[in-house]
Amino acid sequence: MLKPFDNPIFVTQPLIPEKKKLFKRFEEVIESNWLTNIGKQHIFFEKELANYLKIKNIHLFNNGTIALLIALKALQLPKNSEVITTPFTFAATPHSIVWNSLKPVFADIDKNTMTISVQEIERAITKKTSAVLGVHVYGFPCDVIGISHLAKKYNLKIIYDAAHAFTTQIDQKSICEWGDVSMLSFHATKLFNTIEGGALIYNDADLGKKFYELRNFGIKNIKNQEVIKEGIKTKDFIQEVGINGKMNELQSVWGIETLKIVKKEQEDRENVRKIYISELSSIDQISIPRMPKNITNSYQYFPVSIYPKKKLSRDYLYNELLKYNIYCRKYFYPLCSEFECYKNLSSAKKKNLPISYQVANNILCLPFYGALLKHGTIQKICKIIRHIIP
Ligand code: T4K
């Protein structure tokens, strides 16, 4: 038997900025006495990020879930109306619908992209449908063109959960340009992180203004400095029921420094990806989903599907890998539609979601981050997998 790893190998490892540069920026923040509430670092980071992603309109948030809550709130969808979404996602996606007093309706996914199927969306549309919340799962883009057509035909809003799609581009344009609004997550486990954090990307300036205000308790879009200088009482300027969704100055400088190293991490992950493909492609029981040619990989996860055969299944591989100190993740098993809080919805019935069940039962996210290139780690992981599935 091959020797297990001395230290656990997790599904991911956070990207940590260069400490010297980071601490210098922390000092700058501390000495400025300005720690949060859309300060200098926040504004600078927002601009840097917009340039990096080559997009015009972006607002930062303290995490992706709050960003998604605000995205739905700002669209002012009728109370109790239905939002069609995928069950093959993280809990934050349907939760954000329910937190807005809206009803999630699950539609099945496409077998190849694992994203919500346009045909299934159309089948689920009723008079009560107000929006579609698609998820670019693992950075695989939803059928954005098909969803746009449906939205026009039925007068629906489109929200994209792009938590996994930081670098995903279609024909060299950010995936986040599609739909009314897209949410990015900058959680520690994401390719690009601010420890916790998120962003909304949008086209309509009025919608952007709403995001800005809802993020800050609903306080009207006035600068803090104006409030201080002119002694304006903020209570006079609360227009809506907002929330505290602000990214702070330390998160922002973490983001500024991480942005400098994310390209290198992407390149490293590309090399990890190539090694996985060359080592694992010949194993009959493993299928590696591939991006279409005009799509840039998101480098977020490395999912594989395991075709069950005799004792060998996804769960068998998962459990065997644990013996070697390798902790893969079964993202996203079980489906959100199986959770206690959603299982009684009529759209949650198993017969309504056959592809989602099939995908969720066989998928496994293998360890995927640049540092796997060190000390032959990635080669050893592949060797172990080949040993388990001869
Ligand atoms: N929509 C989608 C589609 C999402 O996937 C997510 C988040 C959201 C919305 C919401 O965005 P945020 O509000 O989070 O910005 C993790 C993350 O917490 C979560 O952000 C992520 N999706 C989800 C898919 O994965 P867990 O419960 O799997 O995390 P955890 O703590 O088990 O971490 C996974 C592995 O990462 C660990 O085995 C070890 C490693 N790790 C983790 C942390 C936190 C580290 O090495 N260092 C760390 O600091 O949810």
Tab-separated table of N, CA, C and O and ligand atoms in Angstrom, residues 10-14 63-66 68 89-90 92-93 135 161 163-164 183 185-190 196-197 301 329 331-332, ligand 1:
chain	number	residue	atom	x	y	z
A	10	PHE	N	-6.566	18.868	1.687
A	10	PHE	CA	-7.974	19.259	1.583
A	10	PHE	C	-8.344	19.556	0.132
A	10	PHE	O	-7.469	19.632	-0.740
A	11	VAL	N	-9.635	19.780	-0.066
A	11	VAL	CA	-10.124	20.063	-1.421
A	11	VAL	C	-9.533	21.360	-1.964
A	11	VAL	O	-9.354	21.527	-3.158
A	12	THR	N	-9.218	22.270	-1.047
A	12	THR	CA	-8.610	23.525	-1.479
A	12	THR	C	-7.708	24.077	-0.391
A	12	THR	O	-7.703	23.579	0.740
A	13	GLN	N	-6.942	25.078	-0.763
A	13	GLN	CA	-6.083	25.769	0.197
A	13	GLN	C	-6.191	27.260	-0.143
A	13	GLN	O	-6.042	27.618	-1.320
A	14	PRO	N	-6.453	28.100	0.860
A	14	PRO	CA	-6.653	29.514	0.520
A	14	PRO	C	-5.391	30.156	-0.047
A	14	PRO	O	-4.278	29.804	0.343
A	63	ASN	N	-19.767	39.343	2.341
A	63	ASN	CA	-19.699	37.942	1.887
A	63	ASN	C	-20.659	37.750	0.719
A	63	ASN	O	-21.487	38.627	0.427
A	64	GLY	N	-20.543	36.625	0.053
A	64	GLY	CA	-21.340	36.376	-1.147
A	64	GLY	C	-22.821	36.205	-0.844
A	64	GLY	O	-23.673	36.621	-1.641
A	65	THR	N	-23.132	35.604	0.295
A	65	THR	CA	-24.542	35.350	0.634
A	65	THR	C	-25.293	36.658	0.836
A	65	THR	O	-26.409	36.834	0.316
A	66	ILE	N	-24.693	37.582	1.574
A	66	ILE	CA	-25.336	38.888	1.785
A	66	ILE	C	-25.491	39.601	0.436
A	66	ILE	O	-26.516	40.231	0.156
A	68	LEU	N	-25.963	38.231	-2.433
A	68	LEU	CA	-27.078	37.588	-3.146
A	68	LEU	C	-28.430	38.027	-2.553
A	68	LEU	O	-29.391	38.289	-3.289
A	89	THR	N	-26.455	23.032	-5.975
A	89	THR	CA	-25.729	24.240	-5.580
A	89	THR	C	-25.520	24.226	-4.078
A	89	THR	O	-25.975	23.317	-3.372
A	90	PHE	N	-24.840	25.240	-3.582
A	90	PHE	CA	-24.645	25.405	-2.138
A	90	PHE	C	-25.932	25.983	-1.536
A	90	PHE	O	-26.689	26.681	-2.213
A	92	ALA	N	-26.618	28.410	0.193
A	92	ALA	CA	-26.804	29.872	0.147
A	92	ALA	C	-27.726	30.291	-0.995
A	92	ALA	O	-28.423	31.308	-0.884
A	93	THR	N	-27.751	29.516	-2.081
A	93	THR	CA	-28.545	29.925	-3.249
A	93	THR	C	-30.050	29.912	-2.916
A	93	THR	O	-30.683	30.973	-2.960
A	135	VAL	N	-27.011	29.194	-11.462
A	135	VAL	CA	-25.708	29.060	-10.777
A	135	VAL	C	-24.686	28.544	-11.793
A	135	VAL	O	-24.897	27.494	-12.406
A	161	ASP	N	-25.790	33.333	-9.706
A	161	ASP	CA	-24.880	33.037	-8.619
A	161	ASP	C	-23.583	32.588	-9.294
A	161	ASP	O	-23.490	31.479	-9.835
A	163	ALA	N	-20.645	32.471	-7.788
A	163	ALA	CA	-19.700	32.263	-6.680
A	163	ALA	C	-18.444	31.512	-7.126
A	163	ALA	O	-17.359	31.737	-6.608
A	164	HIS	N	-18.594	30.618	-8.125
A	164	HIS	CA	-17.450	29.798	-8.569
A	164	HIS	C	-16.815	30.332	-9.848
A	164	HIS	O	-15.976	29.653	-10.426
A	183	MET	N	-23.471	37.497	-8.818
A	183	MET	CA	-22.801	37.543	-7.515
A	183	MET	C	-21.507	36.735	-7.555
A	183	MET	O	-21.492	35.593	-8.019
A	185	SER	N	-18.347	35.262	-5.039
A	185	SER	CA	-17.974	35.031	-3.637
A	185	SER	C	-16.454	35.081	-3.516
A	185	SER	O	-15.735	34.517	-4.344
A	186	PHE	N	-16.000	35.762	-2.468
A	186	PHE	CA	-14.556	35.817	-2.188
A	186	PHE	C	-14.252	35.116	-0.859
A	186	PHE	O	-13.424	35.572	-0.061
A	187	HIS	N	-14.986	34.034	-0.599
A	187	HIS	CA	-14.724	33.256	0.614
A	187	HIS	C	-13.326	32.639	0.545
A	187	HIS	O	-12.792	32.414	-0.552
A	188	ALA	N	-12.764	32.351	1.719
A	188	ALA	CA	-11.404	31.791	1.796
A	188	ALA	C	-11.193	30.582	0.888
A	188	ALA	O	-10.077	30.332	0.420
A	189	THR	N	-12.261	29.832	0.633
A	189	THR	CA	-12.121	28.612	-0.175
A	189	THR	C	-12.213	28.886	-1.682
A	189	THR	O	-12.141	27.949	-2.472
A	190	LYS	N	-12.376	30.148	-2.045
A	190	LYS	CA	-12.511	30.475	-3.471
A	190	LYS	C	-11.146	30.795	-4.089
A	190	LYS	O	-10.213	31.201	-3.377
A	196	GLU	N	-13.514	36.500	3.897
A	196	GLU	CA	-14.944	36.482	3.581
A	196	GLU	C	-15.134	37.663	2.642
A	196	GLU	O	-14.463	38.684	2.787
A	197	GLY	N	-16.061	37.561	1.725
A	197	GLY	CA	-16.297	38.704	0.848
A	197	GLY	C	-17.118	38.313	-0.351
A	197	GLY	O	-17.342	37.118	-0.599
A	301	TYR	N	-12.872	24.523	-8.972
A	301	TYR	CA	-12.882	23.137	-8.481
A	301	TYR	C	-12.441	22.204	-9.601
A	301	TYR	O	-12.448	22.583	-10.773
A	329	ARG	N	-14.316	16.551	-1.577
A	329	ARG	CA	-15.655	16.989	-1.158
A	329	ARG	C	-16.684	16.548	-2.184
A	329	ARG	O	-16.407	16.533	-3.384
A	331	TYR	N	-19.261	18.055	-3.311
A	331	TYR	CA	-20.086	19.216	-3.706
A	331	TYR	C	-20.876	18.855	-4.948
A	331	TYR	O	-20.257	18.483	-5.945
A	332	PHE	N	-22.201	18.882	-5.019
A	332	PHE	CA	-23.153	19.297	-4.028
A	332	PHE	C	-24.113	18.153	-3.758
A	332	PHE	O	-25.183	18.067	-4.355
B	1	T4K	N1	-23.299	30.179	-3.871
B	1	T4K	C1	-22.496	29.131	-4.105
B	1	T4K	C2	-22.700	28.323	-5.337
B	1	T4K	C3	-21.467	28.812	-3.216
B	1	T4K	O1	-20.665	27.760	-3.444
B	1	T4K	C4	-21.292	29.629	-2.068
B	1	T4K	C5	-20.269	29.301	-1.092
B	1	T4K	C6	-22.155	30.728	-1.882
B	1	T4K	C7	-23.156	30.967	-2.813
B	1	T4K	C8	-22.034	31.638	-0.705
B	1	T4K	O2	-20.876	32.456	-0.764
B	1	T4K	P1	-20.215	32.988	0.649
B	1	T4K	O3	-21.303	33.587	1.461
B	1	T4K	O4	-19.562	31.802	1.315
B	1	T4K	O5	-19.230	34.028	0.157
B	1	T4K	C9	-17.478	26.162	1.729
B	1	T4K	C10	-17.512	27.663	1.856
B	1	T4K	O6	-17.675	28.078	3.199
B	1	T4K	C11	-18.529	28.323	1.001
B	1	T4K	O7	-18.110	29.663	0.831
B	1	T4K	C12	-18.628	27.659	-0.368
B	1	T4K	N2	-19.652	28.201	-1.180
B	1	T4K	C13	-18.865	26.177	-0.188
B	1	T4K	C14	-18.993	25.461	-1.499
B	1	T4K	O8	-17.767	25.635	0.485
B	1	T4K	P2	-17.741	24.243	3.440
B	1	T4K	O9	-18.683	24.028	4.547
B	1	T4K	O10	-17.494	23.150	2.468
B	1	T4K	O11	-16.326	24.806	3.965
B	1	T4K	P3	-15.205	24.096	4.833
B	1	T4K	O12	-14.959	24.933	6.021
B	1	T4K	O13	-15.520	22.677	5.033
B	1	T4K	O14	-13.941	24.255	3.883
B	1	T4K	C15	-13.695	23.388	2.778
B	1	T4K	C16	-12.230	22.978	2.807
B	1	T4K	O15	-11.420	24.102	2.588
B	1	T4K	C17	-11.814	22.383	4.133
B	1	T4K	O16	-11.854	20.998	4.042
B	1	T4K	C18	-10.390	22.879	4.333
B	1	T4K	C19	-10.247	24.057	3.406
B	1	T4K	N3	-10.128	25.339	4.141
B	1	T4K	C20	-11.253	25.985	4.561
B	1	T4K	C21	-11.139	27.181	5.228
B	1	T4K	C22	-12.375	27.924	5.700
B	1	T4K	C23	-8.871	25.844	4.395
B	1	T4K	O17	-7.858	25.219	4.019
B	1	T4K	N4	-8.772	27.038	5.021
B	1	T4K	C24	-9.853	27.737	5.460
B	1	T4K	O18	-9.702	28.866	6.012
B	1	T4K	O19	-18.279	25.540	2.693
